[in-house]
Amino acid sequence: MTVMAEGEFELTEGCRLPVLLTNGEGWHWAEILGKKEVNGKPLFYVHYDDFNKRLDEWVPEARMDLSKMEHPRKEQKTPKKEIGKACTSSSRPCSPDPSVLNGTSGSNKKAPIGSRKRKLDDDIVDPISVPSTPSASLGVDSSGSRSATPSIPHINSSQELNADGSTTPLAPRQTGSMVAHHDDAVTRMKNIELIELGQFRIKPWYFSPYPQELTSTPNLYICEYCLKYVKSHKCLERHLSKCMLRHPPGNEIYRKANISIFEIDGRKNKIYAQNLCLLAKLFLDHKTLYYDTDPFLFYVCCESDSKGYHIVGYFSKEKESSEDYNVACILTLPPYQKKGFGKLLIEFSYELSKVEGKTGSPEKPLSDLGLLSYRSYWSQTITEILLNLKPEEGNEKPVITINDISELTSIKKEDVISTLQHLHLINYYKGQYIIVLAKDLLAAHYKSMSKRKVRIDPKCLHWQPKDWSKRGKW
C-alpha cells in the first residue's frame, strides 16, 4: 500500500480507501467506480467492500480518508471479479469460467451424492438427498427432542441438481432471464437518481438501460398504469390525460378484496412487458432480460382503489421451461416490501403450479433478498403441512414422505430437502429418519404466521393453463 500526502495524487477510478458511513457505523473500505463534478465540487461513486451494490452511492471528498488510499493495480484497468472467489458485492454470481460450464474444471468435479439409490416407489425418503441406509418411513416427532444424525449431503437452494445426483456451482443461464454478461464501468453504476411512480418517489438500487437522454434528469417519471417513462412532470400530466389504461393490460385472473393479479403475455403486450422489465432492473441486479419478452408470461399484482389499479410487484415465468421453473424473476416494489406481498406472489406462483399439476421452483441463482423470501415461504409452508398431520391407524406418530410434501405444496423435492436441512429438522433415530419439530421452531413459526395477513385464496383464482408446446408460435 502506498500512502501519499494530500496534493500529491489524484483520486481516480479503481482507487480504494475508507469512506465514512452515514448510518453511524464508522469507516468502511470502498472502491471508486466513477467521478463527476456538481457545482464545481467533485463527487465520487463508490462501492463498499462486502456490501450489496444497491448501497453504492455518490460521496464527497470530505467523507474519505485520503491518508489510507490505495492506488489501483496496473494490471486491472477496469474492475473485474476473479473467477473462483465468492462475489460478496453483488447478488449475481461471477461470470463463469468455460471449464466450469463444460464440467472440466478440476476444482469443480461432479461428486455423486450417495453411492446407492433406492427406488422412488419405496415412499421413504428421496434417494438423491439421503444416503442409502436401512430405514423405515419418515416420521414426525413434535416432542422437541433431537438425536444424532448421520451425515446427509447438503443441497443448497442456489445450486442445480444434476442428472447423476451431483451438484455444481451455478453459472448464469444462457436462456430465460439469466444471460451471462460481464460487469463494465457503465452497468456497475446507478444511472437513475430518482423515479416517480404514482404517489411514490423511489431511489433505484441498480443500473437500468433506460434511454441515455433520460438519465441526465433529476427524476424519471413513470406512468403507474402503462409504465411509460417520460422526462418531466408536465410530460407525465399530459400522458395521464391521454392514457386509457387504469390497470395492467391482459387478463385479470385473481381478485380478492382490493388485491388483483393480471396475466400479461410478453408477445401480445410487448411494450408493457419491456417497460416492466426496465422498471424491475432498477431493483434487480441479476436481471438481464429487457426486450426479448415473447417467451414469457408476466403476473402483475395490484392494489385497487377509486383511481385505478396500482402496481405492487410482479413475477415472470417462461411459457415453456425445460427445468420446470415456475418463476423467472420476482419483485416487490420497495414501497410495498415487508408487507407480505413477496410471499403472496410466491404463494400465487405455486397455486398456478398446483393447477398445472406440476412441481415448480424459482429460476436459480436467486438474489440475496429472493433467497430469504423463498427460504421463509418454504419453511412456513412445509412446517404448516407437518403441523396438520395426523397419525394413521396403528401408528403412534404421523408419517409422511418427501414426495408427499412435494405433491401437497407443489414445491420441488430438492427445495423441500434443502429447507428441511436448513431448519435442521431431519434426524436419524432407531434406524429411521424422523422430523423433529422443536419448541423454538414452533414458536418462531407461529410468530411469523401471525404477521402474514395477506394470503392467496385458491377459490378466487380463475385460470386455465395453456399447452404452449402445441400452440406453435407464441
Coordinates of C-alpha atoms in Angstrom, one line a residue:
M1 CA 0.0 0.0 0.0
T2 CA 1.3 3.4 -0.9
V3 CA 0.4 6.4 1.3
M4 CA 0.9 9.8 -0.2
A5 CA 0.4 13.3 1.2
E6 CA -2.6 15.3 0.2
G7 CA -2.0 17.2 -3.1
E8 CA 0.4 14.5 -4.4
F9 CA -2.2 12.3 -6.0
E10 CA -5.4 12.3 -7.9
L11 CA -8.4 10.2 -6.9
T12 CA -9.3 8.1 -9.9
E13 CA -11.4 5.0 -10.8
G14 CA -10.0 1.9 -9.1
C15 CA -8.6 3.7 -6.0
R16 CA -9.6 2.1 -2.7
L17 CA -9.9 4.0 0.6
P18 CA -12.0 4.1 3.8
V19 CA -15.3 6.1 3.4
L20 CA -17.4 7.4 6.4
L21 CA -20.8 5.7 6.5
T22 CA -23.9 7.8 7.2
N23 CA -25.5 5.3 9.5
G24 CA -23.1 5.9 12.3
E25 CA -21.1 2.7 11.9
G26 CA -17.8 4.5 11.2
W27 CA -15.5 3.9 8.3
H28 CA -15.7 1.2 5.6
W29 CA -13.3 0.3 2.8
A30 CA -14.7 1.2 -0.7
E31 CA -13.6 1.3 -4.3
I32 CA -14.1 4.4 -6.5
L33 CA -16.1 3.5 -9.7
G34 CA -16.7 6.9 -11.1
K35 CA -16.3 10.7 -10.7
K36 CA -18.3 13.8 -11.6
E37 CA -18.5 17.5 -10.7
V38 CA -21.5 19.1 -9.2
N39 CA -21.4 22.9 -8.6
G40 CA -17.7 22.8 -9.1
K41 CA -17.1 20.2 -6.4
P42 CA -16.1 16.6 -7.2
L43 CA -18.3 13.6 -6.2
F44 CA -17.1 10.0 -6.3
Y45 CA -19.2 7.0 -6.9
V46 CA -18.1 4.2 -4.5
H47 CA -18.8 0.5 -4.0
Y48 CA -18.4 -0.7 -0.4
D49 CA -16.4 -3.9 0.1
D50 CA -18.7 -6.9 1.1
F51 CA -21.8 -4.7 0.7
N52 CA -24.6 -5.2 -1.9
K53 CA -24.4 -3.0 -4.9
R54 CA -27.7 -1.3 -4.0
L55 CA -25.8 0.5 -1.3
D56 CA -23.3 2.1 -3.8
E57 CA -23.6 5.9 -3.7
W58 CA -22.0 9.3 -4.6
V59 CA -19.9 10.7 -1.8
P60 CA -17.9 14.0 -1.4
E61 CA -14.2 14.0 -0.7
A62 CA -14.9 15.1 2.9
R63 CA -16.2 11.6 3.7
M64 CA -13.0 9.9 2.5
D65 CA -9.8 9.1 4.5
L66 CA -7.2 10.1 1.9
S67 CA -4.3 9.1 4.1
K68 CA -5.1 5.4 3.6
M69 CA -5.8 5.5 -0.1
E70 CA -4.6 2.5 -2.2
H71 CA -3.8 3.1 -5.9
P72 CA -5.4 0.8 -8.5
R73 CA -3.4 -2.1 -9.6
K74 CA -1.8 -1.5 -13.0
E75 CA -2.9 -4.9 -14.4
Q76 CA -6.5 -4.1 -13.7
K77 CA -7.5 -1.0 -15.7
T78 CA -11.2 -1.8 -15.1
P79 CA -12.5 -3.6 -12.0
K80 CA -13.1 -7.3 -12.6
K81 CA -14.3 -10.0 -10.4
E82 CA -12.0 -13.0 -10.1
I83 CA -13.4 -16.4 -11.0
G84 CA -13.4 -18.9 -8.2
K85 CA -13.8 -16.3 -5.4
A86 CA -17.1 -15.5 -3.7
C87 CA -18.9 -12.5 -5.1
T88 CA -20.0 -10.7 -2.0
S89 CA -20.5 -7.3 -3.7
S90 CA -23.4 -8.4 -5.8
S91 CA -26.4 -10.7 -5.7
R92 CA -25.5 -12.1 -9.1
P93 CA -22.6 -14.7 -9.2
C94 CA -19.4 -14.2 -11.1
S95 CA -19.3 -14.8 -14.8
P96 CA -18.4 -18.5 -15.3
D97 CA -15.2 -19.9 -16.4
P98 CA -15.6 -22.0 -19.5
S99 CA -14.1 -25.0 -17.8
V100 CA -16.8 -24.8 -15.2
L101 CA -19.5 -24.6 -17.8
N102 CA -18.0 -27.6 -19.6
G103 CA -17.6 -29.6 -16.4
T104 CA -13.8 -29.9 -16.9
S105 CA -12.6 -27.8 -14.0
G106 CA -10.5 -29.8 -11.6
S107 CA -11.8 -27.9 -8.6
N108 CA -15.5 -28.4 -9.6
K109 CA -15.7 -32.0 -10.4
K110 CA -19.1 -33.5 -10.1
A111 CA -19.3 -35.7 -7.0
P112 CA -22.2 -38.1 -6.7
I113 CA -24.5 -37.8 -3.7
G114 CA -24.8 -41.2 -2.1
S115 CA -23.2 -44.4 -3.5
R116 CA -26.5 -46.3 -3.8
K117 CA -30.0 -45.2 -4.8
R118 CA -33.3 -46.7 -3.8
K119 CA -36.5 -46.7 -5.8
L120 CA -38.8 -43.8 -5.5
D121 CA -41.6 -46.3 -5.1
D122 CA -40.3 -47.1 -1.6
D123 CA -42.0 -43.9 -0.3
I124 CA -39.4 -43.4 2.4
V125 CA -37.2 -40.5 1.6
D126 CA -35.8 -39.0 -1.6
P127 CA -32.8 -41.3 -2.6
I128 CA -30.8 -38.4 -4.0
S129 CA -30.7 -36.5 -0.8
V130 CA -30.2 -39.2 1.8
P131 CA -27.6 -41.9 2.0
S132 CA -28.8 -45.4 1.4
T133 CA -29.3 -46.9 4.9
P134 CA -31.8 -49.4 6.4
S135 CA -34.7 -47.2 7.3
A136 CA -38.4 -47.0 7.8
S137 CA -40.9 -44.3 6.9
L138 CA -40.1 -40.6 7.6
G139 CA -41.9 -39.9 10.9
V140 CA -42.8 -36.6 12.5
D141 CA -42.0 -36.1 16.2
S142 CA -43.1 -32.8 17.8
S143 CA -41.6 -33.6 21.2
G144 CA -38.7 -31.3 20.7
S145 CA -36.1 -34.0 21.4
R146 CA -33.1 -34.3 19.0
S147 CA -31.0 -37.3 18.2
A148 CA -27.7 -37.8 16.5
T149 CA -28.0 -37.6 12.7
P150 CA -25.7 -39.3 10.2
S151 CA -24.1 -37.1 7.6
I152 CA -26.7 -36.0 5.0
P153 CA -25.5 -34.5 1.7
H154 CA -26.4 -30.8 1.7
I155 CA -28.3 -29.4 -1.2
N156 CA -28.1 -25.6 -1.4
S157 CA -31.1 -23.9 -3.0
S158 CA -28.8 -21.8 -5.1
Q159 CA -27.4 -24.9 -6.8
E160 CA -28.8 -27.1 -9.5
L161 CA -29.2 -30.8 -9.1
N162 CA -27.6 -32.7 -11.9
A163 CA -28.9 -35.8 -13.6
D164 CA -26.4 -38.0 -11.8
G165 CA -27.4 -36.6 -8.4
S166 CA -24.4 -34.2 -8.1
T167 CA -24.4 -30.5 -7.6
T168 CA -22.1 -27.9 -9.1
P169 CA -21.9 -24.2 -8.6
L170 CA -24.4 -22.5 -10.9
A171 CA -23.3 -20.3 -13.7
P172 CA -25.8 -17.7 -15.0
R173 CA -28.2 -19.4 -17.5
Q174 CA -27.8 -18.8 -21.2
T175 CA -31.6 -18.7 -21.7
G176 CA -34.6 -17.2 -19.9
S177 CA -33.9 -14.1 -17.9
M178 CA -30.3 -15.2 -16.9
V179 CA -27.7 -14.5 -19.5
A180 CA -24.0 -14.4 -18.6
H181 CA -22.5 -11.0 -19.0
H182 CA -19.5 -9.1 -17.6
D183 CA -19.7 -6.1 -15.4
D184 CA -18.4 -3.0 -17.0
A185 CA -17.9 0.6 -16.0
V186 CA -21.3 1.6 -17.2
T187 CA -23.6 -1.1 -15.7
R188 CA -21.8 -1.0 -12.3
M189 CA -23.1 2.5 -11.6
K190 CA -26.6 3.6 -11.0
N191 CA -27.8 5.8 -13.8
I192 CA -31.1 7.0 -12.4
E193 CA -31.2 9.2 -9.3
L194 CA -34.9 9.0 -8.5
I195 CA -38.1 7.7 -10.1
E196 CA -41.7 9.0 -9.5
L197 CA -44.2 6.2 -9.8
G198 CA -47.8 7.1 -8.8
Q199 CA -47.7 8.6 -5.3
F200 CA -44.2 7.4 -4.6
R201 CA -40.7 8.7 -5.2
I202 CA -38.3 5.8 -5.1
K203 CA -34.4 5.7 -5.1
P204 CA -33.3 3.0 -7.5
W205 CA -30.8 0.3 -6.4
Y206 CA -29.1 -0.6 -9.7
F207 CA -28.4 0.3 -13.2
S208 CA -31.2 0.0 -15.8
P209 CA -30.8 0.7 -19.6
Y210 CA -33.3 3.5 -19.9
P211 CA -32.6 5.9 -22.8
Q212 CA -29.4 7.9 -22.1
E213 CA -31.2 11.3 -22.6
L214 CA -33.5 10.5 -19.6
T215 CA -30.7 9.5 -17.2
S216 CA -29.4 13.1 -17.0
T217 CA -32.6 14.4 -15.5
P218 CA -33.0 14.6 -11.7
N219 CA -36.2 12.5 -11.8
L220 CA -37.6 9.8 -14.1
Y221 CA -41.4 9.9 -14.3
I222 CA -43.2 6.7 -14.9
C223 CA -46.9 6.1 -15.5
E224 CA -48.1 3.6 -12.9
Y225 CA -50.7 2.1 -15.3
C226 CA -48.9 1.6 -18.6
L227 CA -45.3 2.1 -17.2
K228 CA -44.4 4.5 -20.0
Y229 CA -41.4 6.7 -18.9
V230 CA -41.1 10.5 -19.6
K231 CA -38.6 13.2 -18.6
S232 CA -40.7 15.7 -16.7
H233 CA -43.8 16.0 -14.5
K234 CA -45.5 18.1 -17.2
C235 CA -45.0 15.3 -19.8
L236 CA -46.4 12.8 -17.3
E237 CA -49.5 15.0 -16.7
R238 CA -50.1 15.2 -20.5
H239 CA -49.6 11.5 -20.8
L240 CA -52.1 10.7 -18.0
S241 CA -54.7 12.8 -19.7
K242 CA -54.5 10.5 -22.7
C243 CA -53.6 7.2 -21.2
M244 CA -56.6 4.8 -21.5
L245 CA -55.3 2.2 -19.0
R246 CA -56.2 2.1 -15.4
H247 CA -54.9 -1.4 -14.9
P248 CA -52.3 -3.6 -16.5
P249 CA -53.2 -5.0 -19.9
G250 CA -54.1 -8.7 -20.1
N251 CA -56.5 -10.9 -18.2
E252 CA -57.4 -10.4 -14.5
I253 CA -57.1 -14.0 -13.2
Y254 CA -57.3 -13.3 -9.5
R255 CA -59.2 -10.9 -7.3
K256 CA -59.9 -10.8 -3.6
A257 CA -60.9 -7.7 -1.8
N258 CA -58.6 -5.0 -3.2
I259 CA -55.9 -7.4 -4.4
S260 CA -55.9 -8.3 -8.1
I261 CA -53.4 -10.2 -10.3
F262 CA -53.2 -9.8 -14.0
E263 CA -51.6 -12.2 -16.6
I264 CA -49.8 -10.4 -19.3
D265 CA -48.5 -12.2 -22.4
G266 CA -45.0 -10.9 -23.3
R267 CA -45.7 -11.2 -27.0
K268 CA -49.2 -9.7 -27.1
N269 CA -48.3 -6.8 -24.8
K270 CA -44.6 -6.3 -25.7
I271 CA -44.3 -2.6 -24.9
Y272 CA -45.8 -3.0 -21.4
A273 CA -43.6 -6.1 -20.8
Q274 CA -40.5 -4.3 -21.9
N275 CA -41.3 -1.3 -19.7
L276 CA -41.9 -3.6 -16.8
C277 CA -38.5 -5.2 -17.3
L278 CA -36.8 -1.8 -17.4
L279 CA -38.5 -0.8 -14.1
A280 CA -37.7 -4.2 -12.5
K281 CA -34.0 -3.8 -13.5
L282 CA -33.7 -0.8 -11.2
F283 CA -34.2 -3.2 -8.2
L284 CA -32.9 -6.5 -9.5
D285 CA -29.1 -6.7 -10.0
H286 CA -29.0 -10.1 -11.7
K287 CA -31.8 -9.4 -14.2
T288 CA -30.7 -9.3 -17.8
L289 CA -34.0 -9.7 -19.8
Y290 CA -35.1 -6.4 -21.3
Y291 CA -36.5 -6.7 -24.8
D292 CA -37.0 -10.4 -25.7
T293 CA -40.2 -10.8 -23.8
D294 CA -42.1 -13.1 -26.2
P295 CA -41.3 -16.4 -24.4
F296 CA -42.6 -15.0 -21.0
L297 CA -45.8 -14.5 -19.1
F298 CA -45.9 -11.7 -16.5
Y299 CA -48.1 -11.8 -13.4
V300 CA -48.6 -8.3 -12.1
C301 CA -50.1 -7.8 -8.6
C302 CA -52.0 -4.6 -7.9
E303 CA -53.9 -2.8 -5.1
S304 CA -57.1 -1.2 -6.3
D305 CA -58.9 2.0 -5.2
S306 CA -61.2 4.5 -6.8
K307 CA -58.4 5.9 -9.0
G308 CA -57.4 2.5 -10.5
Y309 CA -55.0 -0.4 -10.0
H310 CA -51.6 0.4 -8.5
I311 CA -48.7 -2.0 -9.2
V312 CA -47.3 -3.7 -6.1
G313 CA -45.0 -6.2 -7.7
Y314 CA -44.8 -9.0 -10.3
F315 CA -43.2 -12.2 -11.3
S316 CA -42.5 -13.6 -14.7
K317 CA -42.3 -17.2 -15.9
E318 CA -41.3 -18.9 -19.1
K319 CA -44.1 -20.3 -21.2
E320 CA -42.1 -23.4 -21.7
S321 CA -39.4 -24.3 -19.1
S322 CA -37.4 -27.4 -19.5
E323 CA -36.2 -27.1 -15.9
D324 CA -39.8 -26.7 -14.5
Y325 CA -39.1 -23.2 -13.3
N326 CA -42.4 -21.5 -12.2
V327 CA -40.7 -18.1 -11.6
A328 CA -38.1 -16.4 -13.7
C329 CA -37.9 -13.0 -12.0
I330 CA -39.9 -11.8 -9.0
L331 CA -40.0 -8.3 -7.5
T332 CA -42.0 -6.4 -4.9
L333 CA -41.5 -2.7 -5.3
P334 CA -39.7 -1.0 -2.3
P335 CA -42.8 0.9 -1.0
Y336 CA -44.7 -2.4 -0.6
Q337 CA -41.8 -4.5 0.8
K338 CA -42.1 -6.0 4.3
K339 CA -45.9 -6.1 4.0
G340 CA -46.3 -9.7 2.9
F341 CA -46.6 -9.1 -0.8
G342 CA -43.4 -11.1 -1.6
K343 CA -44.8 -14.2 0.0
L344 CA -48.2 -13.6 -1.7
L345 CA -46.5 -13.6 -5.1
I346 CA -44.5 -16.8 -4.3
E347 CA -47.7 -18.4 -3.0
F348 CA -49.5 -17.5 -6.1
S349 CA -46.8 -19.0 -8.3
Y350 CA -47.2 -22.3 -6.5
E351 CA -51.0 -22.1 -6.8
L352 CA -50.5 -21.9 -10.6
S353 CA -48.2 -24.9 -10.4
K354 CA -50.9 -26.8 -8.5
V355 CA -53.5 -26.1 -11.2
E356 CA -50.9 -27.3 -13.8
G357 CA -50.4 -30.4 -11.8
K358 CA -46.6 -29.8 -11.6
T359 CA -44.0 -29.1 -9.0
G360 CA -42.1 -25.9 -9.5
S361 CA -39.0 -24.0 -8.4
P362 CA -37.7 -20.4 -8.9
E363 CA -35.0 -19.8 -11.5
K364 CA -31.6 -20.2 -10.0
P365 CA -29.4 -18.5 -8.8
L366 CA -31.7 -16.4 -6.5
S367 CA -30.8 -12.9 -5.5
D368 CA -30.0 -12.3 -1.8
L369 CA -33.5 -11.0 -1.0
G370 CA -35.1 -13.6 -3.2
L371 CA -33.4 -16.4 -1.3
L372 CA -34.5 -15.0 2.0
S373 CA -38.1 -14.7 0.8
Y374 CA -38.2 -18.2 -0.6
R375 CA -36.5 -19.8 2.4
S376 CA -39.1 -18.1 4.6
Y377 CA -42.0 -19.2 2.4
W378 CA -40.8 -22.8 2.1
S379 CA -40.2 -23.0 5.8
Q380 CA -43.6 -21.7 6.7
T381 CA -45.4 -23.9 4.1
I382 CA -43.7 -27.1 5.0
T383 CA -44.0 -26.5 8.7
E384 CA -47.7 -25.8 8.3
I385 CA -48.1 -29.2 6.4
L386 CA -46.2 -31.0 9.2
L387 CA -48.3 -29.5 12.0
N388 CA -51.6 -30.5 10.3
L389 CA -50.5 -34.2 10.0
K390 CA -52.5 -36.8 12.0
P391 CA -51.3 -40.3 12.9
E392 CA -52.8 -43.1 10.8
E393 CA -54.3 -46.2 12.4
G394 CA -51.7 -48.3 14.1
N395 CA -49.1 -45.6 14.1
E396 CA -48.1 -43.6 17.2
K397 CA -46.6 -40.8 15.1
P398 CA -47.8 -39.3 11.8
V399 CA -45.9 -40.5 8.7
I400 CA -45.1 -38.5 5.6
T401 CA -42.6 -38.8 2.7
I402 CA -40.7 -36.2 0.8
N403 CA -42.8 -37.0 -2.2
D404 CA -46.0 -36.3 -0.2
I405 CA -44.8 -32.9 0.9
S406 CA -43.8 -32.1 -2.7
E407 CA -47.2 -33.1 -4.0
L408 CA -49.1 -31.2 -1.4
T409 CA -47.2 -28.0 -1.8
S410 CA -46.0 -28.2 -5.5
I411 CA -42.5 -27.3 -4.1
K412 CA -39.8 -29.3 -5.9
K413 CA -38.3 -32.2 -3.9
E414 CA -34.8 -30.6 -4.0
D415 CA -36.2 -27.4 -2.4
V416 CA -38.1 -29.5 0.2
I417 CA -35.0 -31.3 1.2
S418 CA -32.8 -28.2 1.3
T419 CA -35.5 -26.5 3.6
L420 CA -35.6 -29.5 5.9
Q421 CA -31.8 -29.4 6.2
H422 CA -31.7 -25.7 6.6
L423 CA -34.2 -26.0 9.6
H424 CA -32.2 -29.0 10.9
L425 CA -35.5 -31.0 11.0
I426 CA -34.2 -34.3 9.7
N427 CA -32.9 -36.6 12.4
Y428 CA -31.9 -40.3 12.5
Y429 CA -33.5 -42.3 15.3
K430 CA -33.7 -46.1 15.8
G431 CA -33.0 -47.0 12.2
Q432 CA -35.3 -44.5 10.6
Y433 CA -35.4 -40.8 9.6
I434 CA -37.7 -38.6 11.7
I435 CA -38.6 -35.0 11.5
V436 CA -38.4 -33.2 14.9
L437 CA -40.4 -30.1 15.4
A438 CA -38.6 -28.3 18.3
K439 CA -40.4 -25.9 20.5
D440 CA -38.3 -22.9 19.5
L441 CA -39.1 -23.7 15.8
L442 CA -42.8 -23.8 16.5
A443 CA -42.7 -20.6 18.5
A444 CA -40.9 -18.8 15.6
H445 CA -43.4 -20.4 13.1
Y446 CA -46.5 -19.2 15.0
K447 CA -45.0 -15.7 15.3
S448 CA -44.2 -15.4 11.6
M449 CA -47.6 -16.7 10.5
S450 CA -49.3 -14.2 12.8
K451 CA -47.7 -11.4 10.7
R452 CA -48.8 -13.0 7.4
K453 CA -52.0 -11.1 6.9
V454 CA -52.4 -11.4 3.1
R455 CA -52.9 -15.0 1.7
I456 CA -53.9 -16.4 -1.6
D457 CA -57.5 -17.8 -1.7
P458 CA -57.5 -20.6 -4.4
K459 CA -61.2 -20.2 -4.8
C460 CA -60.6 -16.7 -6.2
L461 CA -58.2 -17.9 -8.9
H462 CA -59.9 -18.3 -12.4
W463 CA -57.2 -19.6 -14.7
Q464 CA -56.7 -22.4 -17.2
P465 CA -53.1 -23.4 -18.2
K466 CA -52.2 -23.4 -21.8
D467 CA -50.0 -26.1 -23.5
W468 CA -47.6 -23.7 -25.3
S469 CA -45.8 -26.6 -27.0
K470 CA -48.9 -27.2 -29.1
R471 CA -49.6 -23.6 -29.9
G472 CA -46.8 -23.2 -32.5
K473 CA -45.6 -19.6 -32.4
W474 CA -46.1 -17.9 -29.0

